[in-house]
CSV table of C-alpha atoms in Angstrom, one decimal:
chain,number,residue,atom,x,y,z
A,16,UNK,CA,141.4,73.9,22.6
A,17,UNK,CA,139.8,73.6,26.0
A,18,UNK,CA,137.1,76.0,27.0
A,19,UNK,CA,136.4,76.6,30.7
A,20,UNK,CA,133.2,78.4,31.7
A,21,UNK,CA,132.6,80.1,35.0
A,22,UNK,CA,130.5,79.8,37.0
A,23,UNK,CA,129.1,76.4,36.3
A,24,UNK,CA,125.9,77.4,38.1
A,25,UNK,CA,124.4,80.8,38.6
A,26,UNK,CA,121.3,81.8,40.6
A,27,UNK,CA,119.8,85.1,39.7
A,28,UNK,CA,116.5,87.0,39.7
A,29,UNK,CA,114.4,88.5,37.0
A,30,UNK,CA,115.8,92.0,36.2
A,31,UNK,CA,119.4,91.1,37.3
A,32,UNK,CA,122.5,91.7,35.2
A,33,UNK,CA,124.5,88.6,34.8
A,34,UNK,CA,127.9,87.8,33.3
A,35,UNK,CA,129.3,84.4,32.2
A,36,UNK,CA,133.0,83.9,31.5
A,37,UNK,CA,134.6,81.6,29.0
A,38,UNK,CA,138.4,81.0,29.1
A,39,UNK,CA,140.2,79.3,26.2
A,40,UNK,CA,143.4,77.2,26.8
A,41,UNK,CA,145.1,79.2,24.0
A,42,UNK,CA,144.4,82.4,22.1
A,43,UNK,CA,141.5,82.2,19.6
A,44,UNK,CA,141.2,85.8,18.5
A,45,UNK,CA,137.4,86.4,18.3
A,46,UNK,CA,136.5,83.0,17.0
A,47,UNK,CA,134.0,82.3,19.7
A,48,UNK,CA,130.2,81.7,19.8
A,49,UNK,CA,127.7,81.5,22.5
A,50,UNK,CA,124.6,79.3,22.6
A,51,UNK,CA,121.5,79.0,24.8
A,52,UNK,CA,119.9,75.6,25.5
A,53,UNK,CA,116.6,74.9,27.2
A,54,UNK,CA,115.7,71.5,28.5
A,55,UNK,CA,114.8,69.0,25.8
A,56,UNK,CA,115.8,71.4,23.0
A,57,UNK,CA,118.8,71.9,20.8
A,58,UNK,CA,121.2,74.7,21.5
A,59,UNK,CA,120.4,78.0,19.9
A,60,UNK,CA,123.0,80.4,18.5
A,61,UNK,CA,123.1,83.8,20.3
A,62,UNK,CA,126.4,85.4,19.5
A,63,UNK,CA,129.2,84.7,17.1
A,64,UNK,CA,132.6,86.3,16.4
A,65,UNK,CA,132.7,87.0,20.2
A,66,UNK,CA,130.3,90.0,20.0
A,67,UNK,CA,128.0,89.8,17.0
A,68,UNK,CA,124.4,89.2,17.9
A,69,UNK,CA,122.6,86.6,15.8
A,70,UNK,CA,119.6,87.8,14.0
A,71,UNK,CA,116.5,87.8,16.2
A,72,UNK,CA,118.4,87.6,19.5
A,73,UNK,CA,117.3,90.3,22.0
A,74,UNK,CA,119.6,93.2,22.5
A,75,UNK,CA,119.9,92.4,26.2
A,76,UNK,CA,122.4,89.8,25.2
A,77,UNK,CA,125.9,91.0,24.5
A,78,UNK,CA,129.3,89.4,24.2
A,79,UNK,CA,132.9,90.6,24.4
A,80,UNK,CA,136.4,89.4,24.6
A,81,UNK,CA,139.5,88.6,22.6
A,82,UNK,CA,142.3,86.0,22.8
A,83,UNK,CA,141.6,83.8,25.8
A,84,UNK,CA,138.9,85.5,27.8
A,85,UNK,CA,135.4,86.1,26.8
A,86,UNK,CA,132.1,87.2,28.5
A,87,UNK,CA,128.4,86.8,27.8
A,88,UNK,CA,126.3,89.4,29.5
A,89,UNK,CA,122.5,89.5,29.9
A,90,UNK,CA,121.7,93.1,30.9
A,91,UNK,CA,118.2,92.4,32.5
A,92,UNK,CA,117.2,88.9,33.0
A,93,UNK,CA,113.8,87.8,31.6
A,94,UNK,CA,111.9,84.7,32.7
A,95,UNK,CA,112.7,83.0,29.3
A,96,UNK,CA,116.5,83.5,29.8
A,97,UNK,CA,116.8,80.8,32.5
A,98,UNK,CA,118.6,78.1,30.6
A,99,UNK,CA,122.1,76.7,30.1
A,100,UNK,CA,124.7,78.6,28.2
A,101,UNK,CA,127.6,77.3,26.2
A,102,UNK,CA,130.6,78.8,24.5
A,103,UNK,CA,132.2,77.3,21.5
A,104,UNK,CA,135.5,78.0,19.7
A,105,UNK,CA,135.8,78.2,15.9
A,106,UNK,CA,139.5,78.9,15.8
A,107,UNK,CA,140.7,75.4,15.1
A,108,UNK,CA,139.5,71.8,14.6
A,109,UNK,CA,138.2,69.9,16.4
A,110,UNK,CA,135.6,72.4,17.4
A,111,UNK,CA,135.0,72.3,21.1
A,112,UNK,CA,132.5,73.6,23.6
A,113,UNK,CA,132.6,74.8,27.2
A,114,UNK,CA,131.1,72.7,29.9
A,115,UNK,CA,128.1,75.0,30.2
A,116,UNK,CA,126.7,77.5,32.7
A,117,UNK,CA,123.3,76.7,34.1
A,118,UNK,CA,121.3,79.9,35.0
A,119,UNK,CA,118.6,79.3,37.5
A,120,UNK,CA,115.9,81.4,39.1
A,121,UNK,CA,116.8,82.6,42.6
B,6,UNK,CA,113.9,78.6,6.7
B,7,UNK,CA,116.3,75.7,6.7
B,8,UNK,CA,115.3,72.8,8.9
B,9,UNK,CA,117.2,69.6,9.9
B,10,UNK,CA,115.8,66.3,11.1
B,11,UNK,CA,117.6,63.4,12.5
B,12,UNK,CA,116.4,59.8,12.0
B,13,UNK,CA,117.6,56.4,13.0
B,14,UNK,CA,117.4,53.7,15.6
B,15,UNK,CA,117.1,54.7,19.2
B,16,UNK,CA,118.7,51.6,20.6
B,17,UNK,CA,122.0,50.0,19.4
B,18,UNK,CA,123.7,46.9,20.9
B,19,UNK,CA,127.3,47.2,22.1
B,20,UNK,CA,129.9,46.5,19.5
B,21,UNK,CA,127.4,47.2,16.7
B,22,UNK,CA,127.2,50.2,14.4
B,23,UNK,CA,125.2,53.3,15.1
B,24,UNK,CA,123.7,54.8,12.0
B,25,UNK,CA,121.8,58.1,11.7
B,26,UNK,CA,120.6,60.3,8.8
B,27,UNK,CA,120.0,64.0,8.7
B,28,UNK,CA,117.4,65.3,6.2
B,29,UNK,CA,117.7,68.9,5.3
B,30,UNK,CA,114.7,70.9,4.1
B,31,UNK,CA,114.3,74.5,3.0
B,32,UNK,CA,117.8,74.7,1.6
B,33,UNK,CA,120.2,72.6,-0.5
B,34,UNK,CA,123.2,70.9,0.8
B,35,UNK,CA,124.6,71.2,-2.8
B,36,UNK,CA,124.7,75.0,-2.6
B,37,UNK,CA,128.2,74.7,-1.1
B,38,UNK,CA,127.6,77.5,1.3
B,39,UNK,CA,127.9,75.5,4.4
B,40,UNK,CA,129.6,72.5,6.1
B,41,UNK,CA,127.2,70.0,7.7
B,42,UNK,CA,128.0,68.7,11.1
B,43,UNK,CA,127.1,66.1,13.7
B,44,UNK,CA,127.3,66.9,17.4
B,45,UNK,CA,126.4,64.8,20.4
B,46,UNK,CA,125.6,65.5,24.0
B,47,UNK,CA,125.8,63.4,27.1
B,48,UNK,CA,125.8,64.2,30.8
B,49,UNK,CA,129.4,62.8,31.0
B,50,UNK,CA,131.0,64.6,28.1
B,51,UNK,CA,128.7,67.6,27.5
B,52,UNK,CA,128.5,68.8,23.9
B,53,UNK,CA,131.0,67.0,21.7
B,54,UNK,CA,131.5,67.9,18.0
B,55,UNK,CA,131.8,64.7,16.0
B,56,UNK,CA,132.7,65.9,12.5
B,57,UNK,CA,131.6,67.6,9.4
B,58,UNK,CA,130.9,66.8,5.7
B,59,UNK,CA,130.8,69.1,2.7
B,60,UNK,CA,128.6,68.6,-0.3
B,61,UNK,CA,131.6,67.3,-2.3
B,62,UNK,CA,132.1,64.5,0.2
B,63,UNK,CA,135.1,66.2,2.0
B,64,UNK,CA,135.1,65.4,5.7
B,65,UNK,CA,136.8,66.2,8.9
B,66,UNK,CA,136.5,63.9,11.9
B,67,UNK,CA,137.1,64.6,15.5
B,68,UNK,CA,140.3,62.7,16.3
B,69,UNK,CA,138.7,61.2,19.3
B,70,UNK,CA,136.3,59.3,17.1
B,71,UNK,CA,138.2,59.1,13.8
B,72,UNK,CA,138.9,55.4,13.8
B,73,UNK,CA,135.3,54.4,14.2
B,74,UNK,CA,133.5,57.2,12.3
B,75,UNK,CA,132.3,57.5,8.7
B,76,UNK,CA,130.2,60.4,7.3
B,77,UNK,CA,128.6,60.4,3.9
B,78,UNK,CA,126.3,62.7,1.9
B,79,UNK,CA,123.5,62.1,-0.6
B,80,UNK,CA,122.9,65.3,-2.4
B,81,UNK,CA,120.0,63.8,-4.5
B,82,UNK,CA,118.1,63.3,-1.3
B,83,UNK,CA,119.5,66.3,0.5
B,84,UNK,CA,120.7,64.1,3.3
B,85,UNK,CA,123.9,63.3,5.1
B,86,UNK,CA,124.6,60.4,7.4
B,87,UNK,CA,126.7,59.2,10.2
B,88,UNK,CA,128.0,55.7,11.0
B,89,UNK,CA,129.9,55.0,14.2
B,90,UNK,CA,131.1,51.4,14.7
B,91,UNK,CA,132.1,49.4,17.7
B,92,UNK,CA,129.9,51.4,20.0
B,93,UNK,CA,129.9,51.1,23.8
B,94,UNK,CA,127.8,52.6,26.5
B,95,UNK,CA,130.0,55.7,26.3
B,96,UNK,CA,128.4,56.5,22.9
B,97,UNK,CA,125.0,56.8,24.5
B,98,UNK,CA,124.0,60.4,23.8
B,99,UNK,CA,121.6,62.8,22.1
B,100,UNK,CA,122.8,63.1,18.6
B,101,UNK,CA,122.3,66.4,16.7
B,102,UNK,CA,122.8,67.3,13.1
B,103,UNK,CA,123.7,71.0,12.6
B,104,UNK,CA,124.6,73.4,9.9
B,105,UNK,CA,128.1,74.8,10.2
B,106,UNK,CA,131.6,74.0,11.3
B,107,UNK,CA,133.6,76.7,9.6
B,108,UNK,CA,130.8,78.9,10.7
B,109,UNK,CA,128.8,78.9,13.9
B,110,UNK,CA,126.2,76.2,14.2
B,111,UNK,CA,123.2,78.3,13.3
B,112,UNK,CA,120.6,75.6,12.5
B,113,UNK,CA,120.2,72.4,14.5
B,114,UNK,CA,118.0,69.3,14.3
B,115,UNK,CA,115.8,68.5,17.3
B,116,UNK,CA,118.2,65.8,18.4
B,117,UNK,CA,117.7,62.0,18.7
B,118,UNK,CA,118.6,59.9,21.8
B,119,UNK,CA,120.6,56.9,21.0
B,120,UNK,CA,121.1,54.4,23.7
B,121,UNK,CA,123.8,51.7,23.6
B,122,UNK,CA,122.6,48.7,25.5
B,123,UNK,CA,122.1,45.0,25.1
């Protein structure tokens, strides 16, 4: 299953609301997770089952979607949110990831 | 708090075998609650899931690597390992061990850079 994220790059300011989209090449129900990765670090799980927030993740992060289209929304960007975000499907093996969306400071 | 740590050579020669071990602390692989995965990341391919192993030794390999890959587990040491043979420059990547596969990857090692070069 191929996952395509858009945009690949996003420039935004602190306080902005941003949305990242992940499209699957076939329907995956809600078997989707989102990760945040900062330079030199491993990815960190943010959301699973498309919309369930991982413990400890701030509530400004939210996810939605079903089937082939999913979104990750950050309601009010904080300085620590500037990072690269990846979606990943858990519908079938092999597990696959999107190509990433790099969120940069405007 | 479960922690994972990769170890192994950072430089491997072309055509040789890449070997890495993941040591799990703060939790037992033998609990059977999780699958244990390897994931790699390179600028060319992005994040690529390599495969998983279960405490019983059951495995699933990414078809793209299946012919060169072997995963094993040592429950007595709470470790699992990866062997990738016949490596080329395309196998140069940061290799991560991570908890999950049937579940999201909720715990990751810090990653280890493996370079394939003569």
